CSV table of C-alpha atoms in Angstrom, one decimal:
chain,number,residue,atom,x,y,z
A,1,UNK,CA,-10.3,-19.8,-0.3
A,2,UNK,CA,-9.3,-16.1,-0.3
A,3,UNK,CA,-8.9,-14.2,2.7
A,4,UNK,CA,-9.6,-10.2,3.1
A,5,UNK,CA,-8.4,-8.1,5.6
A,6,UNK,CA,-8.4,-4.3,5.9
A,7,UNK,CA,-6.6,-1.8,8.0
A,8,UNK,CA,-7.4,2.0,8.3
A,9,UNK,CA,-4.6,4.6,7.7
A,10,UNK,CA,-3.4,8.1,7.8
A,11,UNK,CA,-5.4,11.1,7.9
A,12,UNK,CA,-7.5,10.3,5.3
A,13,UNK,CA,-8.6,7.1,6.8
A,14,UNK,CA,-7.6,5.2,3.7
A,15,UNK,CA,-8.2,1.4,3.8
A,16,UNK,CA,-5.7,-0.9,3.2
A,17,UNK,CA,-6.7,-4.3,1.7
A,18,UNK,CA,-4.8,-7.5,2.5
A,19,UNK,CA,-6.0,-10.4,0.2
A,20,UNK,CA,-4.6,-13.6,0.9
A,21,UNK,CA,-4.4,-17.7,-0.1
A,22,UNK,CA,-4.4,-20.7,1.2
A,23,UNK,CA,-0.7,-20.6,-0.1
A,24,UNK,CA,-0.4,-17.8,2.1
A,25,UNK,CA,0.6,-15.8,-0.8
A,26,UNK,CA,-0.7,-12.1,-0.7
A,27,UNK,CA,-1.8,-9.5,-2.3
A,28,UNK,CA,-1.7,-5.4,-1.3
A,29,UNK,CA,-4.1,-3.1,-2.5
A,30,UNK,CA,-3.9,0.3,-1.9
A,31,UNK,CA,-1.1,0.6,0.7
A,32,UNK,CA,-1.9,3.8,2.2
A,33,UNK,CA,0.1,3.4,5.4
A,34,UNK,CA,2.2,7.2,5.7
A,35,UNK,CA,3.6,6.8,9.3
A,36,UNK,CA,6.1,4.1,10.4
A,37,UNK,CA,3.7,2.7,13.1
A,38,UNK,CA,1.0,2.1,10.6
A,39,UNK,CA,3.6,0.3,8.0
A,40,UNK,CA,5.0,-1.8,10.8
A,41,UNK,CA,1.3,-2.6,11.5
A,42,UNK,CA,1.0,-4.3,8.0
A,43,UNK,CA,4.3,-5.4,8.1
A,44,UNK,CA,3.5,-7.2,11.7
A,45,UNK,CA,0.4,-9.1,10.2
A,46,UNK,CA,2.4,-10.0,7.2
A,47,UNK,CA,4.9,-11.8,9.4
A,48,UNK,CA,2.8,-13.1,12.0
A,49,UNK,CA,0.3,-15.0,9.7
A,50,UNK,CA,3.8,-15.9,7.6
A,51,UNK,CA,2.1,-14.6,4.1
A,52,UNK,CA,4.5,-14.0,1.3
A,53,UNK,CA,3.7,-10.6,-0.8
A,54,UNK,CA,3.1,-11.2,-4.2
A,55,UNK,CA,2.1,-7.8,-5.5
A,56,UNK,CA,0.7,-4.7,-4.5
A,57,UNK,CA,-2.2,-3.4,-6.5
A,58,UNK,CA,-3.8,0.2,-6.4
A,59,UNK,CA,-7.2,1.1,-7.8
A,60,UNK,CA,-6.0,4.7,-8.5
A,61,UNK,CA,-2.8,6.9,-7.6
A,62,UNK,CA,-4.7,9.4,-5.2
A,63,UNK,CA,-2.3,10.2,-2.3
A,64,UNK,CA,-4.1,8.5,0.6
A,65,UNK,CA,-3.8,5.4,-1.3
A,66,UNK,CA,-0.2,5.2,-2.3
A,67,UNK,CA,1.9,6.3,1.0
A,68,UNK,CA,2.9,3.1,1.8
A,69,UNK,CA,3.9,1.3,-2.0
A,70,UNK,CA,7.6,2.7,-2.2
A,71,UNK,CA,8.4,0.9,1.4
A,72,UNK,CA,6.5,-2.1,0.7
A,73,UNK,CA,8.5,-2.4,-3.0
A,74,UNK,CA,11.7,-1.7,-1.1
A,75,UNK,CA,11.0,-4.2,1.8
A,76,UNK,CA,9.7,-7.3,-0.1
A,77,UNK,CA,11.1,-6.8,-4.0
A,78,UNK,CA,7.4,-7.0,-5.4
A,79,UNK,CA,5.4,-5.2,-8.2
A,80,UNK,CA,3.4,-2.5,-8.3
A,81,UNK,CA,0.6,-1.9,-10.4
A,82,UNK,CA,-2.1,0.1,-11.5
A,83,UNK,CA,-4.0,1.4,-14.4
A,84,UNK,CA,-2.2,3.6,-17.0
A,85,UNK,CA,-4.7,6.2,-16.8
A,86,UNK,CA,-3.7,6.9,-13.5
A,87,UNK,CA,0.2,7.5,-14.5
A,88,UNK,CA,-0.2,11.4,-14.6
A,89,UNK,CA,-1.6,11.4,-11.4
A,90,UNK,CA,1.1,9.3,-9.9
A,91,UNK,CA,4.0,11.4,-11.3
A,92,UNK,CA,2.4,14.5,-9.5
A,93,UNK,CA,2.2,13.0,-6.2
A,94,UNK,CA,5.5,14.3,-4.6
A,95,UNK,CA,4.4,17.5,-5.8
A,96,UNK,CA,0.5,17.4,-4.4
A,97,UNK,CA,2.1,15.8,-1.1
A,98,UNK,CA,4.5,18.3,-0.8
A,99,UNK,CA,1.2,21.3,-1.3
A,100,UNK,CA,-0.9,19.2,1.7
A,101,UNK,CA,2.2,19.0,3.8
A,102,UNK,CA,3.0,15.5,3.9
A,103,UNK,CA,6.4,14.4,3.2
A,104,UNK,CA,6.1,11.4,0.7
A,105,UNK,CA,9.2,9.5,-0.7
């Protein structure tokens, strides 16, 4: 049986999705934590229910929704992916983050 969980983040009030197994394997889609409380508020869950990140998966590269992947690749060695079509978008985010300003790494 899966397991969904969602947490609200940054500005935009972005929702983070947390889909997990009875494996406790999990997934991340759209990590859109931008502050450090809100990604050790994922992070927290993650370790307290003892799930195991598999992947994070976006449904498109708008800022709000992509904050959070570079510190969740770093912290847990996991893939990110997304549709191709949203590549062009992605490689202009420093750039669109830096014109709303939000620093984004």
């Amino acid at each position: 049986m899966l397991n969904v969980v969602f947490f609200t983040f940054n500005a935009f009030e972005e929702n983070t999705y947390l889909i997990s197994n009875e494996k406790n394997q999990c997934w991340i889609v759209d990590p859109g934590m931008l502050y450090p409380e809100e990604q050790e508020e994922l992070i927290d869950y993650i370790e307290e229910k003892q799930l195991q990140p598999q992947a994070i998966i976006n449904t498109h590269a708008h800022l709000d929704h992509i904050f959070g992947v570079n510190a969740l690749v770093r912290k847990y060695n996991i893939p990110f992916g997304m549709h191709t079509a949203e590549q062009p978008v992605l490689n202009m985010a420093a750039g669109t983050a830096t014109m709303f300003g939000f620093d984004f790494k």
